[in-house]
């Protein structure tokens, strides 16, 4: 635990030094939200104010952008040789990767707060109870942690930081073929099956229902099951790939 906390601090300090990447991961979701709300929102019928509809999807975009930084930094560590130095100090792979995942989670909390602040400024008016806010925060945190570990595994799989950034594009793409920005029923029929049953949709529908005080059915449990599955894949994949890369 002590090693993981120390390496989390190191990963956060690395983020401070890479100002361009931090600004991009913080501002790009905000810019996309403003573009969708002011450029396209008037043409999309969602049954509620479009900014209220779109915020849950933008929060998941934040997670994707933040996670892409994790993949790149893990790949840079593997390429730069610092991991060999850590292992010579008898620091295991899990603390090293946990430091990156925890730093990714912290960065995502900051970007989430920024998106919510801008959303409130442009008209986002949720009607959630205190319990609804807590449940939404828990589901969002579970998703952020899961994709952070998944990105750490991608960083170990990629041979270069550039390739790691490219692999995470697929994770950042997932909110688009979902209910994040438009209702699924407005999409082509052949896309409905994927859009309805991919992990991002269940998370978004859970957040949207909880924040708006609407019935959510079993969406939160499906979302948590997806998050648990992604986390398991990330943990097992990252541990296995770390042993393979450092053998």
PDB file of C-alpha atoms in Angstrom:
ATOM      1  CA  UNK A   1       0.000   0.000   0.000  1.00  0.00           C
ATOM      2  CA  UNK A   2       2.840   2.385   0.852  1.00  0.00           C
ATOM      3  CA  UNK A   3       4.490   1.701  -2.520  1.00  0.00           C
ATOM      4  CA  UNK A   4       1.203   2.265  -4.345  1.00  0.00           C
ATOM      5  CA  UNK A   5       0.625   5.616  -2.599  1.00  0.00           C
ATOM      6  CA  UNK A   6       4.171   6.750  -3.370  1.00  0.00           C
ATOM      7  CA  UNK A   7       3.819   5.789  -7.028  1.00  0.00           C
ATOM      8  CA  UNK A   8       0.420   7.483  -7.223  1.00  0.00           C
ATOM      9  CA  UNK A   9       2.122  10.710  -6.132  1.00  0.00           C
ATOM     10  CA  UNK A  10       4.780  10.145  -8.803  1.00  0.00           C
ATOM     11  CA  UNK A  11       2.140   9.634 -11.513  1.00  0.00           C
ATOM     12  CA  UNK A  12       0.363  12.849 -10.474  1.00  0.00           C
ATOM     13  CA  UNK A  13       3.637  14.774 -10.596  1.00  0.00           C
ATOM     14  CA  UNK A  14       4.229  13.425 -14.094  1.00  0.00           C
ATOM     15  CA  UNK A  15       0.784  14.732 -15.047  1.00  0.00           C
ATOM     16  CA  UNK A  16       1.705  18.207 -13.801  1.00  0.00           C
ATOM     17  CA  UNK A  17       4.757  18.189 -16.029  1.00  0.00           C
ATOM     18  CA  UNK A  18       2.748  17.139 -19.090  1.00  0.00           C
ATOM     19  CA  UNK A  19       0.586  20.251 -19.112  1.00  0.00           C
ATOM     20  CA  UNK A  20      -0.589  19.913 -22.721  1.00  0.00           C
ATOM     21  CA  UNK A  21      -2.045  16.448 -22.162  1.00  0.00           C
ATOM     22  CA  UNK A  22      -3.740  17.520 -18.922  1.00  0.00           C
ATOM     23  CA  UNK A  23      -5.339  20.572 -20.517  1.00  0.00           C
ATOM     24  CA  UNK A  24      -6.548  18.476 -23.458  1.00  0.00           C
ATOM     25  CA  UNK A  25      -8.105  15.807 -21.226  1.00  0.00           C
ATOM     26  CA  UNK A  26      -9.808  18.514 -19.133  1.00  0.00           C
ATOM     27  CA  UNK A  27     -11.015  20.840 -21.861  1.00  0.00           C
ATOM     28  CA  UNK A  28     -11.919  18.513 -24.728  1.00  0.00           C
ATOM     29  CA  UNK A  29     -14.978  16.983 -22.996  1.00  0.00           C
ATOM     30  CA  UNK A  30     -16.168  20.484 -22.063  1.00  0.00           C
ATOM     31  CA  UNK A  31     -15.741  21.685 -25.651  1.00  0.00           C
ATOM     32  CA  UNK A  32     -17.595  18.656 -27.015  1.00  0.00           C
ATOM     33  CA  UNK A  33     -20.445  19.258 -24.582  1.00  0.00           C
ATOM     34  CA  UNK A  34     -20.717  22.895 -25.683  1.00  0.00           C
ATOM     35  CA  UNK A  35     -20.630  21.877 -29.347  1.00  0.00           C
ATOM     36  CA  UNK A  36     -23.383  19.288 -28.943  1.00  0.00           C
ATOM     37  CA  UNK A  37     -25.565  21.565 -26.805  1.00  0.00           C
ATOM     38  CA  UNK A  38     -25.295  24.735 -28.882  1.00  0.00           C
ATOM     39  CA  UNK A  39     -24.690  23.362 -32.392  1.00  0.00           C
ATOM     40  CA  UNK A  40     -26.853  20.219 -32.469  1.00  0.00           C
ATOM     41  CA  UNK A  41     -29.038  20.317 -29.366  1.00  0.00           C
ATOM     42  CA  UNK A  42     -31.794  22.361 -30.974  1.00  0.00           C
ATOM     43  CA  UNK A  43     -32.263  19.743 -33.686  1.00  0.00           C
ATOM     44  CA  UNK A  44     -32.373  16.689 -31.396  1.00  0.00           C
ATOM     45  CA  UNK A  45     -35.605  15.764 -29.599  1.00  0.00           C
ATOM     46  CA  UNK A  46     -34.920  13.985 -26.312  1.00  0.00           C
ATOM     47  CA  UNK A  47     -37.984  14.851 -24.221  1.00  0.00           C
ATOM     48  CA  UNK A  48     -35.950  17.087 -21.914  1.00  0.00           C
ATOM     49  CA  UNK A  49     -33.476  19.957 -22.138  1.00  0.00           C
ATOM     50  CA  UNK A  50     -30.640  18.668 -24.288  1.00  0.00           C
ATOM     51  CA  UNK A  51     -27.927  19.740 -21.847  1.00  0.00           C
ATOM     52  CA  UNK A  52     -29.610  17.621 -19.177  1.00  0.00           C
ATOM     53  CA  UNK A  53     -29.749  14.674 -21.561  1.00  0.00           C
ATOM     54  CA  UNK A  54     -26.140  14.907 -22.749  1.00  0.00           C
ATOM     55  CA  UNK A  55     -24.219  15.430 -19.485  1.00  0.00           C
ATOM     56  CA  UNK A  56     -24.045  11.710 -18.476  1.00  0.00           C
ATOM     57  CA  UNK A  57     -22.489  10.854 -21.832  1.00  0.00           C
ATOM     58  CA  UNK A  58     -19.945  13.656 -21.518  1.00  0.00           C
ATOM     59  CA  UNK A  59     -18.953  12.380 -18.076  1.00  0.00           C
ATOM     60  CA  UNK A  60     -18.082   9.038 -19.667  1.00  0.00           C
ATOM     61  CA  UNK A  61     -16.132  10.829 -22.379  1.00  0.00           C
ATOM     62  CA  UNK A  62     -14.082  12.346 -19.544  1.00  0.00           C
ATOM     63  CA  UNK A  63     -13.274   8.855 -18.332  1.00  0.00           C
ATOM     64  CA  UNK A  64     -12.137   7.828 -21.804  1.00  0.00           C
ATOM     65  CA  UNK A  65      -9.887  10.833 -22.300  1.00  0.00           C
ATOM     66  CA  UNK A  66      -8.395  10.492 -18.837  1.00  0.00           C
ATOM     67  CA  UNK A  67      -7.784   6.790 -19.330  1.00  0.00           C
ATOM     68  CA  UNK A  68      -5.923   7.390 -22.595  1.00  0.00           C
ATOM     69  CA  UNK A  69      -3.319   9.357 -20.623  1.00  0.00           C
ATOM     70  CA  UNK A  70      -2.860   6.335 -18.350  1.00  0.00           C
ATOM     71  CA  UNK A  71      -2.118   4.024 -21.275  1.00  0.00           C
ATOM     72  CA  UNK A  72       0.470   6.444 -22.643  1.00  0.00           C
ATOM     73  CA  UNK A  73       2.260   6.984 -19.324  1.00  0.00           C
ATOM     74  CA  UNK A  74       2.397   3.236 -18.592  1.00  0.00           C
ATOM     75  CA  UNK A  75       3.870   2.649 -22.048  1.00  0.00           C
ATOM     76  CA  UNK A  76       6.405   5.442 -21.504  1.00  0.00           C
ATOM     77  CA  UNK A  77       7.486   3.867 -18.211  1.00  0.00           C
ATOM     78  CA  UNK A  78       7.991   0.505 -19.878  1.00  0.00           C
ATOM     79  CA  UNK A  79       9.943   2.037 -22.747  1.00  0.00           C
ATOM     80  CA  UNK A  80      12.066   4.348 -20.577  1.00  0.00           C
ATOM     81  CA  UNK A  81      13.403   1.664 -18.262  1.00  0.00           C
ATOM     82  CA  UNK A  82      12.125   3.159 -15.002  1.00  0.00           C
ATOM     83  CA  UNK A  83      10.186  -0.039 -14.297  1.00  0.00           C
ATOM     84  CA  UNK A  84      13.450  -2.009 -14.156  1.00  0.00           C
ATOM     85  CA  UNK A  85      14.731   0.430 -11.547  1.00  0.00           C
ATOM     86  CA  UNK A  86      11.559   0.012  -9.506  1.00  0.00           C
ATOM     87  CA  UNK A  87      11.855  -3.762  -9.644  1.00  0.00           C
ATOM     88  CA  UNK A  88      15.466  -3.565  -8.488  1.00  0.00           C
ATOM     89  CA  UNK A  89      14.046  -1.854  -5.369  1.00  0.00           C
ATOM     90  CA  UNK A  90      11.747  -4.861  -4.861  1.00  0.00           C
ATOM     91  CA  UNK A  91       8.606  -2.976  -5.924  1.00  0.00           C
ATOM     92  CA  UNK A  92       6.080  -5.331  -7.514  1.00  0.00           C
ATOM     93  CA  UNK A  93       4.008  -4.788 -10.620  1.00  0.00           C
ATOM     94  CA  UNK A  94       0.680  -4.248  -8.849  1.00  0.00           C
ATOM     95  CA  UNK A  95       1.841  -1.145  -6.878  1.00  0.00           C
ATOM     96  CA  UNK A  96       3.336   0.341 -10.046  1.00  0.00           C
ATOM     97  CA  UNK A  97       0.150  -0.144 -12.027  1.00  0.00           C
ATOM     98  CA  UNK A  98      -2.082   0.812  -9.087  1.00  0.00           C
ATOM     99  CA  UNK A  99      -0.257   4.137  -8.893  1.00  0.00           C
ATOM    100  CA  UNK A 100      -1.112   4.884 -12.515  1.00  0.00           C
ATOM    101  CA  UNK A 101      -4.739   3.757 -12.058  1.00  0.00           C
ATOM    102  CA  UNK A 102      -5.190   5.857  -8.902  1.00  0.00           C
ATOM    103  CA  UNK A 103      -3.694   8.913 -10.601  1.00  0.00           C
ATOM    104  CA  UNK A 104      -6.050   8.377 -13.549  1.00  0.00           C
ATOM    105  CA  UNK A 105      -8.996   8.250 -11.151  1.00  0.00           C
ATOM    106  CA  UNK A 106      -7.886  11.496  -9.488  1.00  0.00           C
ATOM    107  CA  UNK A 107      -7.532  13.241 -12.853  1.00  0.00           C
ATOM    108  CA  UNK A 108     -10.980  12.040 -13.840  1.00  0.00           C
ATOM    109  CA  UNK A 109     -12.511  13.396 -10.651  1.00  0.00           C
ATOM    110  CA  UNK A 110     -11.128  16.837 -11.520  1.00  0.00           C
ATOM    111  CA  UNK A 111     -12.412  16.685 -15.108  1.00  0.00           C
ATOM    112  CA  UNK A 112     -15.811  15.452 -13.894  1.00  0.00           C
ATOM    113  CA  UNK A 113     -16.092  18.396 -11.496  1.00  0.00           C
ATOM    114  CA  UNK A 114     -15.158  20.776 -14.325  1.00  0.00           C
ATOM    115  CA  UNK A 115     -17.756  19.321 -16.699  1.00  0.00           C
ATOM    116  CA  UNK A 116     -20.468  19.479 -14.041  1.00  0.00           C
ATOM    117  CA  UNK A 117     -19.562  23.076 -13.208  1.00  0.00           C
ATOM    118  CA  UNK A 118     -19.831  24.156 -16.846  1.00  0.00           C
ATOM    119  CA  UNK A 119     -23.018  22.100 -17.274  1.00  0.00           C
ATOM    120  CA  UNK A 120     -24.688  23.864 -14.337  1.00  0.00           C
ATOM    121  CA  UNK A 121     -23.631  27.197 -15.820  1.00  0.00           C
ATOM    122  CA  UNK A 122     -25.348  26.449 -19.155  1.00  0.00           C
ATOM    123  CA  UNK A 123     -28.582  25.043 -17.729  1.00  0.00           C
ATOM    124  CA  UNK A 124     -28.053  21.537 -16.362  1.00  0.00           C
ATOM    125  CA  UNK A 125     -30.727  21.077 -13.687  1.00  0.00           C
ATOM    126  CA  UNK A 126     -30.808  17.563 -12.205  1.00  0.00           C
ATOM    127  CA  UNK A 127     -33.525  16.635  -9.734  1.00  0.00           C
ATOM    128  CA  UNK A 128     -31.736  13.797  -7.947  1.00  0.00           C
ATOM    129  CA  UNK A 129     -32.065  13.159  -4.234  1.00  0.00           C
ATOM    130  CA  UNK A 130     -28.990  12.820  -2.036  1.00  0.00           C
ATOM    131  CA  UNK A 131     -29.243   9.044  -2.421  1.00  0.00           C
ATOM    132  CA  UNK A 132     -29.477   9.446  -6.202  1.00  0.00           C
ATOM    133  CA  UNK A 133     -26.341  11.589  -6.286  1.00  0.00           C
ATOM    134  CA  UNK A 134     -24.446   9.042  -4.161  1.00  0.00           C
ATOM    135  CA  UNK A 135     -25.571   6.138  -6.342  1.00  0.00           C
ATOM    136  CA  UNK A 136     -24.631   8.010  -9.535  1.00  0.00           C
ATOM    137  CA  UNK A 137     -21.234   8.920  -8.094  1.00  0.00           C
ATOM    138  CA  UNK A 138     -20.622   5.295  -7.113  1.00  0.00           C
ATOM    139  CA  UNK A 139     -21.440   3.968 -10.580  1.00  0.00           C
ATOM    140  CA  UNK A 140     -19.333   6.634 -12.271  1.00  0.00           C
ATOM    141  CA  UNK A 141     -16.403   5.927  -9.940  1.00  0.00           C
ATOM    142  CA  UNK A 142     -16.678   2.191 -10.653  1.00  0.00           C
ATOM    143  CA  UNK A 143     -16.554   2.891 -14.392  1.00  0.00           C
ATOM    144  CA  UNK A 144     -13.568   5.240 -14.059  1.00  0.00           C
ATOM    145  CA  UNK A 145     -11.589   2.718 -12.011  1.00  0.00           C
ATOM    146  CA  UNK A 146     -12.426  -0.078 -14.462  1.00  0.00           C
ATOM    147  CA  UNK A 147     -11.348   1.833 -17.574  1.00  0.00           C
ATOM    148  CA  UNK A 148      -8.221   3.089 -15.783  1.00  0.00           C
ATOM    149  CA  UNK A 149      -7.054  -0.484 -15.165  1.00  0.00           C
ATOM    150  CA  UNK A 150      -8.072  -1.484 -18.676  1.00  0.00           C
ATOM    151  CA  UNK A 151      -5.975   1.382 -20.032  1.00  0.00           C
ATOM    152  CA  UNK A 152      -3.018   0.298 -17.913  1.00  0.00           C
ATOM    153  CA  UNK A 153      -3.267  -3.114 -19.583  1.00  0.00           C
ATOM    154  CA  UNK A 154      -3.397  -1.440 -23.005  1.00  0.00           C
ATOM    155  CA  UNK A 155      -0.287   0.580 -22.120  1.00  0.00           C
ATOM    156  CA  UNK A 156       1.530  -2.680 -21.365  1.00  0.00           C
ATOM    157  CA  UNK A 157       0.256  -4.321 -24.549  1.00  0.00           C
ATOM    158  CA  UNK A 158       1.382  -1.458 -26.794  1.00  0.00           C
ATOM    159  CA  UNK A 159       5.006  -1.345 -27.896  1.00  0.00           C
ATOM    160  CA  UNK A 160       5.175   2.448 -28.023  1.00  0.00           C
ATOM    161  CA  UNK A 161       3.359   5.361 -26.320  1.00  0.00           C
ATOM    162  CA  UNK A 162       1.979   6.402 -29.697  1.00  0.00           C
ATOM    163  CA  UNK A 163       0.439   2.972 -30.216  1.00  0.00           C
ATOM    164  CA  UNK A 164      -0.999   3.067 -26.690  1.00  0.00           C
ATOM    165  CA  UNK A 165      -2.758   6.347 -27.487  1.00  0.00           C
ATOM    166  CA  UNK A 166      -4.137   4.809 -30.673  1.00  0.00           C
ATOM    167  CA  UNK A 167      -5.497   1.716 -28.922  1.00  0.00           C
ATOM    168  CA  UNK A 168      -7.431   3.783 -26.404  1.00  0.00           C
ATOM    169  CA  UNK A 169      -9.272   5.482 -29.275  1.00  0.00           C
ATOM    170  CA  UNK A 170     -11.650   2.523 -29.316  1.00  0.00           C
ATOM    171  CA  UNK A 171     -12.526   3.123 -25.672  1.00  0.00           C
ATOM    172  CA  UNK A 172     -13.130   6.830 -26.313  1.00  0.00           C
ATOM    173  CA  UNK A 173     -15.318   5.928 -29.310  1.00  0.00           C
ATOM    174  CA  UNK A 174     -17.784   3.768 -27.325  1.00  0.00           C
ATOM    175  CA  UNK A 175     -20.000   6.651 -26.059  1.00  0.00           C
ATOM    176  CA  UNK A 176     -20.901   7.629 -29.626  1.00  0.00           C
ATOM    177  CA  UNK A 177     -22.799   4.428 -30.647  1.00  0.00           C
ATOM    178  CA  UNK A 178     -24.807   4.555 -27.417  1.00  0.00           C
ATOM    179  CA  UNK A 179     -27.557   6.666 -25.862  1.00  0.00           C
ATOM    180  CA  UNK A 180     -25.019   9.341 -24.871  1.00  0.00           C
ATOM    181  CA  UNK A 181     -25.911  11.971 -27.468  1.00  0.00           C
ATOM    182  CA  UNK A 182     -29.062  10.787 -29.242  1.00  0.00           C
ATOM    183  CA  UNK A 183     -31.818   8.287 -28.382  1.00  0.00           C
ATOM    184  CA  UNK A 184     -30.957   4.822 -29.649  1.00  0.00           C
ATOM    185  CA  UNK A 185     -34.270   4.509 -31.518  1.00  0.00           C
ATOM    186  CA  UNK A 186     -33.139   7.296 -33.884  1.00  0.00           C
ATOM    187  CA  UNK A 187     -30.171   5.189 -35.034  1.00  0.00           C
ATOM    188  CA  UNK A 188     -30.257   2.715 -37.955  1.00  0.00           C
ATOM    189  CA  UNK A 189     -31.882  -0.625 -37.101  1.00  0.00           C
ATOM    190  CA  UNK A 190     -28.653  -2.588 -37.620  1.00  0.00           C
ATOM    191  CA  UNK A 191     -26.965  -0.539 -34.877  1.00  0.00           C
ATOM    192  CA  UNK A 192     -29.656  -0.961 -32.207  1.00  0.00           C
ATOM    193  CA  UNK A 193     -28.409  -4.286 -30.850  1.00  0.00           C
ATOM    194  CA  UNK A 194     -24.872  -3.060 -30.223  1.00  0.00           C
ATOM    195  CA  UNK A 195     -25.944   0.346 -28.929  1.00  0.00           C
ATOM    196  CA  UNK A 196     -28.401  -1.134 -26.437  1.00  0.00           C
ATOM    197  CA  UNK A 197     -26.147  -3.862 -25.052  1.00  0.00           C
ATOM    198  CA  UNK A 198     -22.707  -2.312 -24.835  1.00  0.00           C
ATOM    199  CA  UNK A 199     -21.325  -1.305 -21.382  1.00  0.00           C
ATOM    200  CA  UNK A 200     -21.438   2.451 -21.877  1.00  0.00           C
ATOM    201  CA  UNK A 201     -25.190   2.529 -22.518  1.00  0.00           C
ATOM    202  CA  UNK A 202     -26.103   0.882 -19.224  1.00  0.00           C
ATOM    203  CA  UNK A 203     -23.830   3.257 -17.311  1.00  0.00           C
ATOM    204  CA  UNK A 204     -25.262   6.300 -19.088  1.00  0.00           C
ATOM    205  CA  UNK A 205     -28.865   5.216 -18.583  1.00  0.00           C
ATOM    206  CA  UNK A 206     -28.168   4.622 -14.896  1.00  0.00           C
ATOM    207  CA  UNK A 207     -26.582   8.047 -14.448  1.00  0.00           C
ATOM    208  CA  UNK A 208     -29.333   9.765 -16.422  1.00  0.00           C
ATOM    209  CA  UNK A 209     -32.128   8.101 -14.479  1.00  0.00           C
ATOM    210  CA  UNK A 210     -30.514   8.687 -11.081  1.00  0.00           C
ATOM    211  CA  UNK A 211     -29.657  12.344 -11.776  1.00  0.00           C
ATOM    212  CA  UNK A 212     -33.113  13.112 -13.136  1.00  0.00           C
ATOM    213  CA  UNK A 213     -34.956  11.207 -10.419  1.00  0.00           C
ATOM    214  CA  UNK A 214     -36.471   8.738 -12.882  1.00  0.00           C
ATOM    215  CA  UNK A 215     -37.032   4.969 -12.510  1.00  0.00           C
ATOM    216  CA  UNK A 216     -33.859   3.118 -13.477  1.00  0.00           C
ATOM    217  CA  UNK A 217     -35.010  -0.500 -13.271  1.00  0.00           C
ATOM    218  CA  UNK A 218     -32.095  -2.919 -13.329  1.00  0.00           C
ATOM    219  CA  UNK A 219     -29.771  -0.583 -15.272  1.00  0.00           C
ATOM    220  CA  UNK A 220     -27.515   0.176 -12.260  1.00  0.00           C
ATOM    221  CA  UNK A 221     -26.948  -3.530 -11.594  1.00  0.00           C
ATOM    222  CA  UNK A 222     -26.179  -4.165 -15.260  1.00  0.00           C
ATOM    223  CA  UNK A 223     -23.818  -1.183 -15.234  1.00  0.00           C
ATOM    224  CA  UNK A 224     -22.019  -2.450 -12.128  1.00  0.00           C
ATOM    225  CA  UNK A 225     -21.759  -5.922 -13.656  1.00  0.00           C
ATOM    226  CA  UNK A 226     -20.129  -4.422 -16.755  1.00  0.00           C
ATOM    227  CA  UNK A 227     -17.777  -2.360 -14.583  1.00  0.00           C
ATOM    228  CA  UNK A 228     -16.846  -5.438 -12.572  1.00  0.00           C
ATOM    229  CA  UNK A 229     -16.170  -7.394 -15.751  1.00  0.00           C
ATOM    230  CA  UNK A 230     -14.039  -4.628 -17.255  1.00  0.00           C
ATOM    231  CA  UNK A 231     -12.131  -4.252 -13.992  1.00  0.00           C
ATOM    232  CA  UNK A 232     -11.445  -7.988 -13.851  1.00  0.00           C
ATOM    233  CA  UNK A 233     -10.192  -7.973 -17.443  1.00  0.00           C
ATOM    234  CA  UNK A 234      -8.022  -4.936 -16.700  1.00  0.00           C
ATOM    235  CA  UNK A 235      -6.541  -6.365 -13.486  1.00  0.00           C
ATOM    236  CA  UNK A 236      -5.844  -9.828 -14.882  1.00  0.00           C
ATOM    237  CA  UNK A 237      -4.628  -8.469 -18.208  1.00  0.00           C
ATOM    238  CA  UNK A 238      -2.361  -5.844 -16.632  1.00  0.00           C
ATOM    239  CA  UNK A 239      -0.856  -8.327 -14.154  1.00  0.00           C
ATOM    240  CA  UNK A 240      -0.234 -10.945 -16.848  1.00  0.00           C
ATOM    241  CA  UNK A 241       1.191  -8.459 -19.343  1.00  0.00           C
ATOM    242  CA  UNK A 242       3.437  -6.896 -16.712  1.00  0.00           C
ATOM    243  CA  UNK A 243       4.945 -10.305 -15.891  1.00  0.00           C
ATOM    244  CA  UNK A 244       5.369 -11.024 -19.583  1.00  0.00           C
ATOM    245  CA  UNK A 245       7.015  -7.658 -20.323  1.00  0.00           C
ATOM    246  CA  UNK A 246       9.417  -7.869 -17.353  1.00  0.00           C
ATOM    247  CA  UNK A 247      10.350 -11.559 -17.433  1.00  0.00           C
TER     248      UNK A 247
END
